[in-house]
Amino acid sequence: MTVPSISRRTLMKGTALLLASTALARQALAQDVPKGGRLVVAADSEPKNLNPAIVASNGVFFIASKVIEPLAEASFDGKDGLAPRLATSWEGAPDGLSVTFKLRDGVTWHDGKPFTSVDVAFSALNIWKPLQNLGRLVFANLEAVDTPDDYTAIFRFSKPTPFQLIRNALPVVTSVVAKHVFDGSDIATNPGNNKLVGTGPFTFAEYKPGEYYRLARNENYWDKDQPKLDEIVFRVLPDRASAGAALEADEIQLAAFSAVPLADLDRISKVEGIKVISKGYEALTYQLVVEINHRRKELADLRVRQAIAQAIDKKFVVDTIFLGYAAAATGPVPKNAPEFYTSDVATYDFDPAAANDILDKAGYKQGADGNRFKLKLRPAPYFNETRQFGDYLRQALAVIGIDAEIVNADAAAHQKAVYTDHDFDLAVGPPVFRGDPAISTTILVQSGTPAGVPFSNQGGYVNPELDKIIKQASETVDTAARTDLYRKFQQLVVADLPLINVAEWGFITVARDTVLNVSNNPRWAVSNWGDTALQS
Amino acid sequence: MKRAIFLLRRRAISAIPVLLIVVIFTFFLLESASGDAVDAYLGSIGGGDAALRQSLRESYGLDQSMLARLWLYLSSLARFDLGWSVAFNRPVGELIAERLPNTLLLMGSATALSFGLGSALGILAGARPGSARDRLLSIGSLVVYAIPSFWLGLVLSIAFSVRLRWFPIAGIETIASGRTGLARALDISAHLVLPVGALALIYLALFLRVMRTGMVEAWKLDFVLFARAKGLSRSRIVLRHVARNALLPLVTMLGLQSAAMLGGSVVIESVFAIPGFGRLAQEAVNGRDAPLLMGIIVTSAVLVISVNFLVDLVYASLDPRIGASEGGA
C-alpha cells in the first residue's frame, strides 16, 4: 500500500500548508538531530492496565508503545504502509493457513534477557488471542505458533485467514511481552501489567499516581542510533484548559490527542515557539456516526433514514464543530484508508426541502405543532464534538419535523443504555477505524451481535446480503478479491444506511518548536518515539 | 479536659449510625445509576466482545446480587478494609492514604488563610458599619464570591504562571526533581500558592461577611453600650467586646465550610493537576468505581465529623455556657 499524500493533505487542509513547510524543515534536521534531554508530555488519563498486549487502546499505547514494541509499526512510506519493529519481514502462505515472521536478531528485554520467537508465541497464544480486546477477533482462528528457531515464528490458523487482515492489524494487536515475566502466573493480575518490561527505546522508570509516568532511555536498544531523548515524562493534566497554559509556560513541550481544545488552537498557534500539527493520526481515524435503532418502526423505514441523511449539513459540521479539523465522510471506510476506500457510493446532499418531501410522501404527516414524530437522541459523552453534534442534530431534525429529545449521560450510563438496553432511537458515536474494515468496522452493521458488546450493531440492523459479504470477506484470502468485497460493503452500507457516517477526524498535536521528528508516521502519538529529539 | 473526653465519646457513638446510613444510602444511589464499572471500562478501551464483558463482570464481583455485594462491603468495612478499587486495580485504602494528605494540605492552608484573612477584614468592615471602608470591603467580597472557582483558578494561573512565570502552573511539586527536606517543602509551598489562593479567595468572602454581620449585631448589645459608657478606647471595644462575640458564628461556619471546601477542592485540584482526594473522587465517578467512591465518601464523612468535633471544642472554650451542664456530669 502506498499512501497517497494528496488525500492526506486534502483531508487535513486546515493546516496542510503549514505542515508541508515544517515537514521539510524537519527532514533536513533528521540527519543530525541533537541527543539528550527530557521531553515532558501532557497525559489526560491513567489507564488501570498499561499492558498493550492485553488492552489495545490509544490511551494505553500512548505511554506503553515507547516501552513495549509490536512486530511492525505503521509508516508513511514503507511497503504496505508498515515499518519493521520486532519482526523484520512477514509473509502469508497462499492458502491463508499460515504467516511466517522473521524476527530481529540481537534484541534484549529491559531486564537483560534475550528476546526470541518463544516470546512472540507466548504473547500470541496466551495473551493476544484469549485476552486482548481486539486480538480476540483478529486471532480467533490462530491454532499454534511454531518456533523452528529463535528468530522465526510461524502462525498457524485453523481456517484460512486473510494475510491482508493480519498485516493491517500488526501495529495494533501485536505488542510483544516477555514470556519470562508472565509465564506461570495469573496474567490478569501480574504486576508486569503496570511495571512494564519491554524491548522498546525507553524503559519504564517510575509511576507516581496522579502526577506522572517517567520513561528512561534504554541504553541497549537494538537501533544503536536511538533513542535520542534521555527521558520522557508523561505529566497527568486532567484539565484540558491547563494543557494549553502549561505549553505556553514551557512546563510541557508536547500535547497530543487534541489535549489542547480545538477552540484554543487558533490562539495558541500564534504564540511564538509553538506549532499546531494535524499530521500523525492517519491510521487512528475516528468517525462521527449517527447510530440508528432499527427496532423503532419509523427508523426501520429506509425513506426516513434517507431524509435524516439529507437533513445533515456535513460541511457545516466540519467547519463549525470541528473548526475545519475533520473531513466530511462518504461511508463506513475513511479516506485515510486508501487501500479500501471507495468514493463510488450513493450520496445524500444537504437538502432539507427534499427530506421534508420524502417524509410527506412516506406518510409521516406533520402534526399541528409541525412535528411528525418524537425521537430519543443519545450523544456519546467521549468527546466535546460528539456532544456538540448531538445539539446540531437536534436542530437539523427539527427542520424536517422530527422532534429529537437529547438525553445526556456519563460513559457508563451511555454504554449501558445504548449497547445493552437499546434504550435509544438515535445515538451519536465515535468509532475508530483501525487499519482494516474487519477489525472494528463491520461489527457496526453485522447482525447477530449479543447485547452488551460496546461499539457493535446496537441498532439491531439485519441485512442478509450485507452479512454474506462480511462473512465472505472474512474468509477471502486473495487480497484483491477481499478489497473488492469491502468496496461492495461500503456501497451497500451507504445505500441502505444502517447508520449514517457524517465526518471523520484525526487529533491535533501541539508542540514547542524545540521538539524534533514529530508526527512522522501515521500512528505517531502511539508509536515508539525512538527518533524524537529536543533542540537544546 | 473532662468535657473534651465526654464530647469525644458521645461523638464517636453517634458517628457509627451516621456512617452506616451514609454507606447504605450511597450504595443504593450508585446501584440506581445506569451502567457499571465494566461498561465504563469497555467504553474507555474502545470495545471488546461479550465473553470479555462477562469475565470482567465476574472478576469484579458484579455478577452477584445487590444485597450480597452490600453485605460483603459492610463486613469488610467492619474489619477496617475499604476494599479493592476497580478503576485503579489497587486497594482503596492505599489510594486514599496516598491522596488525602495533598488535599488536607490544600484545604488546611486555604481554610486557615480564608478564616484568618476573612475575619480580620470582617473586623475592619464591622468596626465602623456603613463607612466607606465597610462598603468597599462588602462589595469587593461579593464580587469575589460570585466568581466560579475554576475560572478564578485559570485566571490566576494565566496571570502568574503563563505571563509572569512567578509560580509553577500545575502539580503539587516539581516532577522527578529528587528534592528532599527544606528544598522540597519550599517547592511544595511554591506549587500551593495559586491553588490555595484561588480556593481561599472564594471562602474568604463568606467569612468576611459573617464576621461583619456579627459585629454589626454586637454593636447594639447592652454590654457594648456599657463599655462605651465606661469610656473604653474604641480599639479595645472592637477587639475585646465586639469581635470576640462576633467570632462565635464564624466558628460554627468553619465546621460547615469544611465539607463545602472538600467539594470546592475537586475543581481546584483538577485545574491545578494536584493529585488529591477530590480528583480521586472525580476519577471514581468517571470509572463507576463503587468501592473507591464509597471509600472516599466514608473517609470524607469521618473527616467532616472530626472537624465538627474540633469546632465544638473550640466553641466550648470560646463560650463557657456551651456544654457546661454535660461537663459537670
Coordinates of C-alpha atoms in Angstrom, one line a residue, chain A residues 105 243 267 373 471:
Chain A
D105 CA 18.3 -10.6 16.0
A243 CA -2.6 21.8 29.0
R267 CA -4.9 31.5 19.7
F373 CA -42.8 12.1 15.5
K471 CA -18.6 -13.3 6.1

